[in-house]
CSV table of C-alpha atoms and ligand atoms in Angstrom, one decimal:
chain,number,residue,atom,x,y,z
A,904,MET,CA,-2.9,13.7,30.9
A,905,PRO,CA,-3.9,17.2,29.8
A,906,LYS,CA,-6.1,17.4,26.7
A,907,SER,CA,-3.4,19.2,24.7
A,908,LEU,CA,-1.0,16.3,25.1
A,909,TYR,CA,-3.6,13.8,23.9
A,910,TYR,CA,-4.0,16.0,20.9
A,911,ILE,CA,-0.3,16.1,20.1
A,912,VAL,CA,0.0,12.3,20.4
A,913,LEU,CA,-3.1,11.8,18.3
A,914,MET,CA,-1.8,14.2,15.6
A,915,ALA,CA,1.5,12.3,15.5
A,916,LEU,CA,-0.4,9.1,15.0
A,917,ILE,CA,-2.7,10.4,12.3
A,918,PHE,CA,-0.2,12.3,10.3
A,919,SER,CA,2.8,10.1,10.2
A,920,CYS,CA,3.2,7.6,7.4
A,921,ASN,CA,1.9,4.6,9.3
A,922,SER,CA,1.2,3.9,12.9
A,923,THR,CA,3.3,0.7,13.3
A,924,GLU,CA,6.5,2.5,13.8
A,925,LYS,CA,5.1,4.6,16.7
A,926,ALA,CA,6.0,2.1,19.3
A,927,GLU,CA,9.7,2.4,18.7
A,928,LYS,CA,9.5,6.2,18.3
A,929,THR,CA,8.0,7.3,21.5
A,930,THR,CA,9.8,8.7,24.5
A,931,THR,CA,8.5,8.9,28.0
A,932,ILE,CA,8.4,12.3,29.8
A,933,VAL,CA,7.8,12.2,33.5
A,934,ASP,CA,6.7,15.5,35.1
A,935,GLY,CA,6.6,14.3,38.7
A,936,ARG,CA,3.0,13.2,38.7
A,937,GLU,CA,2.3,11.7,35.4
A,938,ARG,CA,4.1,9.9,32.6
A,939,TYR,CA,3.6,10.9,29.1
A,940,ASP,CA,4.6,8.9,26.1
A,941,VAL,CA,5.5,11.5,23.6
A,942,TYR,CA,6.1,10.8,19.9
A,943,GLN,CA,9.6,11.5,18.8
A,944,GLY,CA,10.2,11.7,15.1
A,945,SER,CA,13.3,11.0,13.0
A,946,GLU,CA,15.4,13.8,11.6
A,947,MET,CA,13.4,13.5,8.4
A,948,ALA,CA,10.1,13.6,10.2
A,949,ASN,CA,11.1,16.7,12.1
A,950,LEU,CA,12.3,18.4,9.0
A,951,MET,CA,9.0,17.5,7.3
A,952,ARG,CA,7.0,19.0,10.2
A,953,GLY,CA,9.1,22.1,9.8
A,954,MET,CA,8.4,22.2,6.1
A,955,HIS,CA,4.7,21.9,6.8
A,956,ALA,CA,4.8,24.8,9.4
A,957,PHE,CA,6.8,27.0,7.1
A,958,ASN,CA,4.5,26.5,4.1
A,959,LEU,CA,1.5,27.2,6.3
A,960,GLN,CA,2.9,30.6,6.9
A,961,LEU,CA,4.0,31.0,3.3
A,962,LYS,CA,0.5,30.2,2.1
A,963,LYS,CA,-0.7,33.3,4.0
A,964,GLU,CA,2.0,35.4,2.3
A,965,VAL,CA,1.2,34.1,-1.1
A,966,GLU,CA,-2.5,34.7,-0.6
A,967,SER,CA,-1.7,38.3,0.4
A,968,GLY,CA,0.4,38.6,-2.8
A,969,LYS,CA,3.6,39.5,-1.0
A,970,VAL,CA,6.4,37.1,0.0
A,971,THR,CA,8.7,38.5,2.6
A,972,THR,CA,10.5,35.3,3.5
A,973,GLU,CA,13.4,33.6,1.7
A,974,PHE,CA,14.0,30.0,0.7
A,975,PRO,CA,15.0,28.2,3.9
A,976,GLU,CA,18.4,26.6,3.4
A,977,GLU,CA,17.5,24.1,6.1
A,978,PHE,CA,15.2,22.4,3.5
A,979,LEU,CA,18.3,21.2,1.8
A,980,LYS,CA,18.7,18.8,4.7
A,981,ILE,CA,16.1,16.7,2.8
A,982,HIS,CA,19.1,15.3,0.9
A,983,THR,CA,20.9,14.0,4.1
A,984,ALA,CA,18.5,13.7,7.0
A,985,GLU,CA,18.0,10.3,8.6
A,986,PHE,CA,14.8,8.5,8.2
A,987,SER,CA,12.7,6.5,10.7
A,988,GLU,CA,13.8,3.0,11.1
A,989,SER,CA,11.3,1.5,8.7
A,990,LYS,CA,12.3,3.8,5.8
A,991,SER,CA,15.3,4.6,3.8
A,992,ARG,CA,16.6,6.8,1.0
A,993,ASN,CA,15.9,5.4,-2.5
A,994,GLU,CA,15.9,6.6,-6.1
A,995,THR,CA,12.2,7.6,-6.0
A,996,PHE,CA,12.8,9.7,-2.9
A,997,ASP,CA,15.9,11.4,-4.4
A,998,HIS,CA,13.9,12.1,-7.6
A,999,TYR,CA,11.0,13.8,-5.9
A,1000,SER,CA,13.1,15.6,-3.3
A,1001,GLY,CA,15.2,17.2,-6.1
A,1002,GLN,CA,12.0,18.3,-7.9
A,1003,PHE,CA,10.4,19.6,-4.7
A,1004,ILE,CA,13.5,21.7,-3.8
A,1005,GLU,CA,13.5,23.3,-7.2
A,1006,ALA,CA,9.8,24.0,-7.1
A,1007,GLN,CA,10.0,25.4,-3.6
A,1008,LYS,CA,12.9,27.7,-4.6
A,1009,LEU,CA,10.8,29.0,-7.6
A,1010,VAL,CA,8.3,30.4,-5.2
A,1011,PHE,CA,10.9,33.0,-4.2
A,1012,ALA,CA,12.1,33.8,-7.7
A,1013,GLU,CA,11.4,37.5,-8.4
A,1014,ASP,CA,11.7,37.3,-12.1
A,1015,SER,CA,9.2,34.6,-12.8
A,1016,ILE,CA,6.4,35.1,-15.3
A,1017,VAL,CA,4.3,32.3,-13.7
A,1018,ALA,CA,1.8,33.5,-11.1
A,1019,LEU,CA,3.0,33.3,-7.5
A,1020,SER,CA,0.1,31.1,-6.3
A,1021,GLU,CA,0.7,28.7,-9.2
A,1022,ARG,CA,4.4,28.3,-8.3
A,1023,TYR,CA,3.4,27.8,-4.6
A,1024,ASN,CA,0.9,25.1,-5.5
A,1025,SER,CA,3.4,23.4,-7.8
A,1026,ALA,CA,5.7,23.0,-4.8
A,1027,ILE,CA,2.9,21.6,-2.6
A,1028,ASN,CA,1.8,19.2,-5.3
A,1029,LEU,CA,5.4,17.8,-5.2
A,1030,CYS,CA,5.0,17.2,-1.5
A,1031,ILE,CA,1.9,15.2,-2.4
A,1032,SER,CA,3.5,13.4,-5.4
A,1033,CYS,CA,6.3,12.1,-3.2
A,1034,HIS,CA,4.0,11.2,-0.4
A,1035,GLN,CA,1.8,9.2,-2.8
A,1036,THR,CA,4.8,6.9,-3.4
A,1037,GLU,CA,5.5,5.8,0.1
A,1038,CYS,CA,4.0,7.9,2.9
A,1039,THR,CA,0.3,8.5,2.4
A,1040,GLY,CA,-0.7,9.3,6.0
A,1041,PRO,CA,0.1,13.1,5.9
A,1042,ILE,CA,-1.6,13.7,2.5
A,1043,PRO,CA,-4.9,15.1,3.8
A,1044,LYS,CA,-2.9,17.5,6.0
A,1045,ILE,CA,-0.6,18.5,3.1
A,1046,LYS,CA,-3.6,19.1,0.8
A,1047,LYS,CA,-4.9,21.8,3.1
A,1048,LEU,CA,-1.8,23.8,2.2
A,1049,LEU,CA,-3.0,24.1,-1.4
A,1050,ILE,CA,-4.4,27.4,-2.5
A,1051,LYS,CA,-7.8,26.9,-4.1
B,296,HEC,C1,10.9,13.4,-1.7
B,296,HEC,C2,9.7,12.9,-0.9
B,296,HEC,C3,9.0,13.8,0.0
B,296,HEC,C4,8.7,15.2,-0.2
B,296,HEC,C5,9.0,16.1,-1.4
B,296,HEC,C6,8.0,15.6,1.0
B,296,HEC,N1,7.9,14.6,1.9
B,296,HEC,FE1,7.0,14.6,3.7
B,296,HEC,N2,7.7,12.8,4.1
B,296,HEC,C7,8.4,12.0,3.3
B,296,HEC,C8,8.8,10.8,4.0
B,296,HEC,C9,9.6,9.6,3.4
B,296,HEC,C10,8.4,10.9,5.3
B,296,HEC,C11,8.6,10.0,6.5
B,296,HEC,C12,9.9,10.4,7.2
B,296,HEC,C13,10.3,9.5,8.3
B,296,HEC,O1,9.4,8.9,8.9
B,296,HEC,O2,11.5,9.4,8.6
B,296,HEC,C14,7.6,12.2,5.4
B,296,HEC,C15,7.0,12.7,6.5
B,296,HEC,C16,6.1,13.8,6.5
B,296,HEC,C17,5.3,14.2,7.6
B,296,HEC,C18,5.1,13.4,8.9
B,296,HEC,C19,6.1,13.8,9.9
B,296,HEC,C20,5.9,13.1,11.2
B,296,HEC,O3,5.5,13.7,12.1
B,296,HEC,O4,6.1,11.8,11.2
B,296,HEC,C21,4.7,15.3,7.2
B,296,HEC,C22,3.6,16.1,8.0
B,296,HEC,C23,5.2,15.7,5.9
B,296,HEC,N3,6.0,14.7,5.5
B,296,HEC,C24,4.8,16.8,5.2
B,296,HEC,C25,5.4,17.2,4.0
B,296,HEC,C26,5.2,18.5,3.4
B,296,HEC,C27,4.3,19.6,3.9
B,296,HEC,C28,6.0,18.6,2.3
B,296,HEC,C29,6.2,19.7,1.3
B,296,HEC,C30,6.4,21.0,1.8
B,296,HEC,C31,6.7,17.3,2.2
B,296,HEC,N4,6.3,16.5,3.3
B,296,HEC,C32,7.5,16.9,1.2
B,296,HEC,C33,8.6,12.2,1.9
B,296,HEC,C34,8.5,13.5,1.3
């Protein structure tokens, strides 16, 4: 197996909520010579990875003081996306997802008197708050998004 694939599988194991659900969430890719068991996330897990990637880019923009992107409407899927089998939507999730979406939208508000980096960090802190309630695995990765 190429090193890069080991890396992807390892990342999936480290950064998802817990590793017990991995067995049910892998899919096998055969490329003729080798079989790879590749981690396949739920709709929610994929959305989360997209949100992470987006905020990684956004962090750079915020640090440079100029935001050129817009609030991604896709993020609203947080209200409907399906979870991994071991998880489900509950009141705590709905509470934090609502707060997170509001905070993320504020990063793009042009008329705010609150500093851009502060608004950005508020959104990221809400990622962390929600994760502290039921999905602690990705927290170290999310913390790296914070602007110090
Ligand atoms: C309202 C709660 C909530 C908020 C807000 C939230 N998350 Fe999550 N996150 C979850 C849950 C629950 C899962 C597990 C989803 C699943 O396995 O189906 C998850 C999964 C993840 C994962 C692991 C995905 C994988 O590969 O399995 C990452 C990374 C992640 N979130 C990053 C973030 C980032 C970055 C933010 C903010 C931009 C964020 N999350 C905001 C609840 C939240």
